[in-house]
Every structure is written in C-alpha cells, then in structure tokens.
Amino acid sequence: MTEPTRVLFVCLGNICRSPAAEGVFLHLLAQRQLEDQFVVDSAGTGGWHTGRPADRRMQAAAAQRGLTLTSRARQLQLADLTSFDHILTMDDDNLAQVRGLSGELGSRADLARIEPLTRYCREHQAEAVPDPYYGGPEGFDRVLDLLFDACLGLVEHLRPSP
Ligand code: 4NP
C-alpha cells in the first residue's frame, strides 16, 4: 500500500473557496474510487472564522451541484507546510502568505509544493479564484465553475498511474 498523497487547499477565511475546493476534490475522487489514496483538507491564512462551517451561501451553491460541505474552518499552521505534499492557493494574497510562511522553514526537502490552483484549469482562463465573500450569489457560482475545472485538472495530474 503506498502512502496517500496529502492535498491542502488554502484561501483567506476557510469558509468559502477552500472548503468548496475540498468538497469538489473529494467528490471527484469519490467518482473515481480514489478516496483511499488521498488525504484532503483546507485551511485559511486568517483565523477569524475558526471552528465555523462553510458560509451558508457557499453551502447553498455547492448543494445545487450535489455537494455537501462538511469542513470546519481552521487557520493554516507552519506544520501544514511539511505535513502536506501539495498546497493549492486561491489567489495571489494566499500564495504570498503561504510562500512567506514557508520562507521560515528554509529549503527543507519535505516542504509542500505550493502553487495556485488555477494553474490546473483547462477550460477557464483565470489567474485566481476570486473572493466571493462581499459579492452576490453569482460569485459563488463562478467559484464553483473554476473549482470544478481546476480540481478535475488536479485529479488527473495527481492520480497514480495505473
Ligand atoms: P474565503 O472567503 O477566503 O474564500 O473563505 C472569505 C471569507 C471571509 C472573509 C473574507 C473572505 N472575511 O473577510 O471575513
């Protein structure tokens, strides 16, 4: 049995984008019967919402696509940078924060690979998954459109070869 691949999605508050990314990625893994081969989690660079479920608007938009979001918000920890294999960020601010934190660890061999999730989009041209928190419902749908595209690309990239 090989070790599972550990994947962490990171946004700002861990109540909108990264819990949805976690839910979408888990859904795609389940469809492919790959759940056993991955450990999936999400975190926020900020800690204001620690312990809270995903934002109701994000939950509602996800439910429209058959997803249930079960995660509780937590703040990113320094230890996450070495306990996960891959950290996927939603926007430039998240990326800079995570890279800044990783700078505290120097160039350790066990550091996660840190990259923007939109790098894995194949249909959409997007530099970021935009923060939907202060906008209308269409922003949450846009988040899910980008997440489905990028997470599909990510699953295909990370799935073990047969
Ligand atoms: P998220 O969205 O980073 O996608 O979870 C946000 C959630 C909360 C806040 C900002 C963005 N906030 O300012 O509280």
PDB file of C-alpha atoms and ligand atoms in Angstrom:
ATOM      1  CA  MET A   1       0.000   0.000   0.000  1.00  0.00           C
ATOM      2  CA  THR A   2       1.547   3.331  -0.984  1.00  0.00           C
ATOM      3  CA  GLU A   3       1.286   6.406   1.242  1.00  0.00           C
ATOM      4  CA  PRO A   4      -1.670   8.673   0.439  1.00  0.00           C
ATOM      5  CA  THR A   5      -0.992  11.958  -1.339  1.00  0.00           C
ATOM      6  CA  ARG A   6      -1.764  14.846   1.025  1.00  0.00           C
ATOM      7  CA  VAL A   7      -3.511  17.845  -0.511  1.00  0.00           C
ATOM      8  CA  LEU A   8      -4.368  21.113   1.291  1.00  0.00           C
ATOM      9  CA  PHE A   9      -6.484  23.904  -0.215  1.00  0.00           C
ATOM     10  CA  VAL A  10      -5.878  27.395   1.203  1.00  0.00           C
ATOM     11  CA  CYS A  11      -7.883  30.636   0.982  1.00  0.00           C
ATOM     12  CA  LEU A  12      -8.285  33.616   3.323  1.00  0.00           C
ATOM     13  CA  GLY A  13     -11.138  32.726   5.673  1.00  0.00           C
ATOM     14  CA  ASN A  14     -11.559  28.965   5.058  1.00  0.00           C
ATOM     15  CA  ILE A  15     -15.323  29.392   4.869  1.00  0.00           C
ATOM     16  CA  CYS A  16     -15.929  29.923   1.132  1.00  0.00           C
ATOM     17  CA  ARG A  17     -13.373  28.942  -1.516  1.00  0.00           C
ATOM     18  CA  SER A  18     -11.107  26.373   0.139  1.00  0.00           C
ATOM     19  CA  PRO A  19     -13.898  24.344   1.821  1.00  0.00           C
ATOM     20  CA  ALA A  20     -15.620  24.255  -1.573  1.00  0.00           C
ATOM     21  CA  ALA A  21     -12.356  23.171  -3.249  1.00  0.00           C
ATOM     22  CA  GLU A  22     -12.043  20.410  -0.660  1.00  0.00           C
ATOM     23  CA  GLY A  23     -15.644  19.318  -1.352  1.00  0.00           C
ATOM     24  CA  VAL A  24     -15.213  19.377  -5.143  1.00  0.00           C
ATOM     25  CA  PHE A  25     -11.906  17.475  -4.994  1.00  0.00           C
ATOM     26  CA  LEU A  26     -13.384  14.828  -2.639  1.00  0.00           C
ATOM     27  CA  HIS A  27     -16.386  14.469  -4.961  1.00  0.00           C
ATOM     28  CA  LEU A  28     -14.126  13.893  -7.978  1.00  0.00           C
ATOM     29  CA  LEU A  29     -12.028  11.381  -6.009  1.00  0.00           C
ATOM     30  CA  ALA A  30     -15.173   9.503  -4.933  1.00  0.00           C
ATOM     31  CA  GLN A  31     -16.390   9.309  -8.551  1.00  0.00           C
ATOM     32  CA  ARG A  32     -13.059   7.679  -9.432  1.00  0.00           C
ATOM     33  CA  GLN A  33     -12.827   5.499  -6.308  1.00  0.00           C
ATOM     34  CA  LEU A  34      -9.574   7.216  -5.381  1.00  0.00           C
ATOM     35  CA  GLU A  35     -10.525   8.454  -1.878  1.00  0.00           C
ATOM     36  CA  ASP A  36      -8.184   5.974  -0.160  1.00  0.00           C
ATOM     37  CA  GLN A  37      -5.221   7.338  -1.990  1.00  0.00           C
ATOM     38  CA  PHE A  38      -5.552  10.936  -0.812  1.00  0.00           C
ATOM     39  CA  VAL A  39      -5.801  12.937   2.401  1.00  0.00           C
ATOM     40  CA  VAL A  40      -7.655  16.201   1.690  1.00  0.00           C
ATOM     41  CA  ASP A  41      -8.063  19.244   3.929  1.00  0.00           C
ATOM     42  CA  SER A  42      -8.446  23.031   3.763  1.00  0.00           C
ATOM     43  CA  ALA A  43      -7.290  25.999   5.833  1.00  0.00           C
ATOM     44  CA  GLY A  44      -7.350  29.802   5.861  1.00  0.00           C
ATOM     45  CA  THR A  45      -4.452  32.192   6.161  1.00  0.00           C
ATOM     46  CA  GLY A  46      -6.666  34.127   8.623  1.00  0.00           C
ATOM     47  CA  GLY A  47      -8.139  32.677  11.795  1.00  0.00           C
ATOM     48  CA  TRP A  48     -11.296  34.804  12.310  1.00  0.00           C
ATOM     49  CA  HIS A  49     -13.733  32.056  11.404  1.00  0.00           C
ATOM     50  CA  THR A  50     -12.034  29.165  13.212  1.00  0.00           C
ATOM     51  CA  GLY A  51     -14.482  26.369  14.050  1.00  0.00           C
ATOM     52  CA  ARG A  52     -17.251  27.629  11.740  1.00  0.00           C
ATOM     53  CA  PRO A  53     -18.857  25.604   8.961  1.00  0.00           C
ATOM     54  CA  ALA A  54     -18.676  26.867   5.390  1.00  0.00           C
ATOM     55  CA  ASP A  55     -20.564  30.106   4.643  1.00  0.00           C
ATOM     56  CA  ARG A  56     -24.286  29.406   4.023  1.00  0.00           C
ATOM     57  CA  ARG A  57     -24.131  30.958   0.554  1.00  0.00           C
ATOM     58  CA  MET A  58     -21.231  28.664  -0.400  1.00  0.00           C
ATOM     59  CA  GLN A  59     -23.082  25.670   1.040  1.00  0.00           C
ATOM     60  CA  ALA A  60     -26.206  26.563  -0.934  1.00  0.00           C
ATOM     61  CA  ALA A  61     -24.314  26.976  -4.219  1.00  0.00           C
ATOM     62  CA  ALA A  62     -22.485  23.681  -3.592  1.00  0.00           C
ATOM     63  CA  ALA A  63     -25.754  21.875  -2.764  1.00  0.00           C
ATOM     64  CA  GLN A  64     -27.117  22.954  -6.170  1.00  0.00           C
ATOM     65  CA  ARG A  65     -24.347  20.833  -7.662  1.00  0.00           C
ATOM     66  CA  GLY A  66     -24.878  17.888  -5.355  1.00  0.00           C
ATOM     67  CA  LEU A  67     -22.064  18.649  -2.911  1.00  0.00           C
ATOM     68  CA  THR A  68     -22.228  18.735   0.883  1.00  0.00           C
ATOM     69  CA  LEU A  69     -19.503  20.801   2.532  1.00  0.00           C
ATOM     70  CA  THR A  70     -18.605  19.366   5.915  1.00  0.00           C
ATOM     71  CA  SER A  71     -15.369  21.091   6.883  1.00  0.00           C
ATOM     72  CA  ARG A  72     -14.876  23.446   9.838  1.00  0.00           C
ATOM     73  CA  ALA A  73     -12.636  26.464   9.445  1.00  0.00           C
ATOM     74  CA  ARG A  74      -9.113  26.402  10.774  1.00  0.00           C
ATOM     75  CA  GLN A  75      -6.085  28.603  10.363  1.00  0.00           C
ATOM     76  CA  LEU A  76      -3.066  27.457   8.380  1.00  0.00           C
ATOM     77  CA  GLN A  77      -0.213  26.279  10.640  1.00  0.00           C
ATOM     78  CA  LEU A  78       3.509  26.208   9.960  1.00  0.00           C
ATOM     79  CA  ALA A  79       3.389  22.405  10.361  1.00  0.00           C
ATOM     80  CA  ASP A  80       0.974  22.171   7.382  1.00  0.00           C
ATOM     81  CA  LEU A  81       3.832  23.179   5.117  1.00  0.00           C
ATOM     82  CA  THR A  82       5.669  19.958   5.834  1.00  0.00           C
ATOM     83  CA  SER A  83       2.790  17.597   6.608  1.00  0.00           C
ATOM     84  CA  PHE A  84       1.096  18.125   3.201  1.00  0.00           C
ATOM     85  CA  ASP A  85       2.589  17.232  -0.175  1.00  0.00           C
ATOM     86  CA  HIS A  86       0.639  19.842  -2.158  1.00  0.00           C
ATOM     87  CA  ILE A  87      -0.773  23.213  -1.103  1.00  0.00           C
ATOM     88  CA  LEU A  88      -3.096  24.881  -3.603  1.00  0.00           C
ATOM     89  CA  THR A  89      -3.923  28.549  -3.105  1.00  0.00           C
ATOM     90  CA  MET A  90      -6.861  30.539  -4.481  1.00  0.00           C
ATOM     91  CA  ASP A  91      -5.350  33.979  -5.154  1.00  0.00           C
ATOM     92  CA  ASP A  92      -2.121  35.985  -5.109  1.00  0.00           C
ATOM     93  CA  ASP A  93      -2.570  37.074  -1.494  1.00  0.00           C
ATOM     94  CA  ASN A  94      -2.947  33.492  -0.271  1.00  0.00           C
ATOM     95  CA  LEU A  95       0.041  32.454  -2.368  1.00  0.00           C
ATOM     96  CA  ALA A  96       2.238  35.239  -0.964  1.00  0.00           C
ATOM     97  CA  GLN A  97       1.171  34.409   2.610  1.00  0.00           C
ATOM     98  CA  VAL A  98       1.891  30.710   2.247  1.00  0.00           C
ATOM     99  CA  ARG A  99       5.197  31.342   0.477  1.00  0.00           C
ATOM    100  CA  GLY A 100       6.119  33.838   3.204  1.00  0.00           C
ATOM    101  CA  LEU A 101       5.406  31.244   5.878  1.00  0.00           C
ATOM    102  CA  SER A 102       7.392  28.628   4.002  1.00  0.00           C
ATOM    103  CA  GLY A 103      10.360  31.027   3.991  1.00  0.00           C
ATOM    104  CA  GLU A 104      10.546  30.469   7.753  1.00  0.00           C
ATOM    105  CA  LEU A 105      11.400  26.836   7.104  1.00  0.00           C
ATOM    106  CA  GLY A 106      14.232  27.439   4.639  1.00  0.00           C
ATOM    107  CA  SER A 107      14.653  24.927   1.846  1.00  0.00           C
ATOM    108  CA  ARG A 108      13.602  21.736   3.573  1.00  0.00           C
ATOM    109  CA  ALA A 109      13.227  18.694   1.398  1.00  0.00           C
ATOM    110  CA  ASP A 110       9.837  17.865   2.914  1.00  0.00           C
ATOM    111  CA  LEU A 111       8.220  21.229   2.094  1.00  0.00           C
ATOM    112  CA  ALA A 112       4.901  21.026   0.277  1.00  0.00           C
ATOM    113  CA  ARG A 113       4.741  22.052  -3.338  1.00  0.00           C
ATOM    114  CA  ILE A 114       2.915  25.406  -3.197  1.00  0.00           C
ATOM    115  CA  GLU A 115       1.061  26.627  -6.290  1.00  0.00           C
ATOM    116  CA  PRO A 116      -2.071  28.452  -7.461  1.00  0.00           C
ATOM    117  CA  LEU A 117      -4.990  26.089  -8.017  1.00  0.00           C
ATOM    118  CA  THR A 118      -5.959  27.871 -11.247  1.00  0.00           C
ATOM    119  CA  ARG A 119      -2.755  26.518 -12.779  1.00  0.00           C
ATOM    120  CA  TYR A 120      -4.763  23.303 -13.267  1.00  0.00           C
ATOM    121  CA  CYS A 121      -7.704  24.936 -15.095  1.00  0.00           C
ATOM    122  CA  ARG A 122      -8.149  23.578 -18.582  1.00  0.00           C
ATOM    123  CA  GLU A 123     -11.334  25.349 -19.704  1.00  0.00           C
ATOM    124  CA  HIS A 124     -11.222  28.698 -17.933  1.00  0.00           C
ATOM    125  CA  GLN A 125      -8.542  31.334 -18.303  1.00  0.00           C
ATOM    126  CA  ALA A 126      -8.237  32.618 -14.730  1.00  0.00           C
ATOM    127  CA  GLU A 127      -5.361  33.872 -12.625  1.00  0.00           C
ATOM    128  CA  ALA A 128      -7.264  33.357  -9.382  1.00  0.00           C
ATOM    129  CA  VAL A 129     -10.408  32.001  -7.753  1.00  0.00           C
ATOM    130  CA  PRO A 130     -11.899  35.380  -6.774  1.00  0.00           C
ATOM    131  CA  ASP A 131     -13.038  36.025  -3.212  1.00  0.00           C
ATOM    132  CA  PRO A 132     -16.885  35.858  -3.292  1.00  0.00           C
ATOM    133  CA  TYR A 133     -17.475  36.987   0.312  1.00  0.00           C
ATOM    134  CA  TYR A 134     -18.680  40.564  -0.284  1.00  0.00           C
ATOM    135  CA  GLY A 135     -20.440  39.912  -3.601  1.00  0.00           C
ATOM    136  CA  GLY A 136     -23.704  38.387  -4.831  1.00  0.00           C
ATOM    137  CA  PRO A 137     -24.709  34.776  -5.463  1.00  0.00           C
ATOM    138  CA  GLU A 138     -23.179  34.741  -8.950  1.00  0.00           C
ATOM    139  CA  GLY A 139     -19.735  34.990  -7.324  1.00  0.00           C
ATOM    140  CA  PHE A 140     -20.277  31.663  -5.553  1.00  0.00           C
ATOM    141  CA  ASP A 141     -21.295  30.002  -8.823  1.00  0.00           C
ATOM    142  CA  ARG A 142     -18.224  31.411 -10.520  1.00  0.00           C
ATOM    143  CA  VAL A 143     -16.088  29.948  -7.693  1.00  0.00           C
ATOM    144  CA  LEU A 144     -17.617  26.511  -8.302  1.00  0.00           C
ATOM    145  CA  ASP A 145     -17.153  26.742 -12.083  1.00  0.00           C
ATOM    146  CA  LEU A 146     -13.444  27.443 -11.564  1.00  0.00           C
ATOM    147  CA  LEU A 147     -13.075  24.823  -8.843  1.00  0.00           C
ATOM    148  CA  PHE A 148     -14.632  22.033 -10.920  1.00  0.00           C
ATOM    149  CA  ASP A 149     -12.352  22.866 -13.842  1.00  0.00           C
ATOM    150  CA  ALA A 150      -9.167  23.173 -11.751  1.00  0.00           C
ATOM    151  CA  CYS A 151      -9.863  20.204  -9.463  1.00  0.00           C
ATOM    152  CA  LEU A 152     -10.509  17.991 -12.468  1.00  0.00           C
ATOM    153  CA  GLY A 153      -7.136  19.010 -13.864  1.00  0.00           C
ATOM    154  CA  LEU A 154      -5.544  18.425 -10.457  1.00  0.00           C
ATOM    155  CA  VAL A 155      -7.044  14.934 -10.042  1.00  0.00           C
ATOM    156  CA  GLU A 156      -5.806  13.933 -13.467  1.00  0.00           C
ATOM    157  CA  HIS A 157      -2.359  15.337 -12.643  1.00  0.00           C
ATOM    158  CA  LEU A 158      -2.041  13.656  -9.227  1.00  0.00           C
ATOM    159  CA  ARG A 159      -3.817  10.366  -9.775  1.00  0.00           C
ATOM    160  CA  PRO A 160      -1.484   7.395  -9.574  1.00  0.00           C
ATOM    161  CA  SER A 161      -0.674   5.867 -12.931  1.00  0.00           C
ATOM    162  CA  PRO A 162      -2.390   2.510 -13.427  1.00  0.00           C
TER     163      PRO A 162
HETATM  164  P1  4NP B   1     -12.730  32.719   1.706  1.00  0.00           P
HETATM  165  O1  4NP B   1     -13.691  33.997   1.765  1.00  0.00           O
HETATM  166  O2  4NP B   1     -11.310  33.249   1.848  1.00  0.00           O
HETATM  167  O3  4NP B   1     -12.985  32.164   0.359  1.00  0.00           O
HETATM  168  O4  4NP B   1     -13.150  31.828   2.856  1.00  0.00           O
HETATM  169  C1  4NP B   1     -13.658  34.952   2.776  1.00  0.00           C
HETATM  170  C2  4NP B   1     -14.277  34.683   3.977  1.00  0.00           C
HETATM  171  C3  4NP B   1     -14.283  35.643   4.973  1.00  0.00           C
HETATM  172  C4  4NP B   1     -13.673  36.851   4.757  1.00  0.00           C
HETATM  173  C5  4NP B   1     -13.065  37.117   3.552  1.00  0.00           C
HETATM  174  C6  4NP B   1     -13.051  36.155   2.562  1.00  0.00           C
HETATM  175  N1  4NP B   1     -13.714  37.848   5.768  1.00  0.00           N
HETATM  176  O5  4NP B   1     -13.259  38.956   5.497  1.00  0.00           O
HETATM  177  O6  4NP B   1     -14.178  37.580   6.874  1.00  0.00           O
END
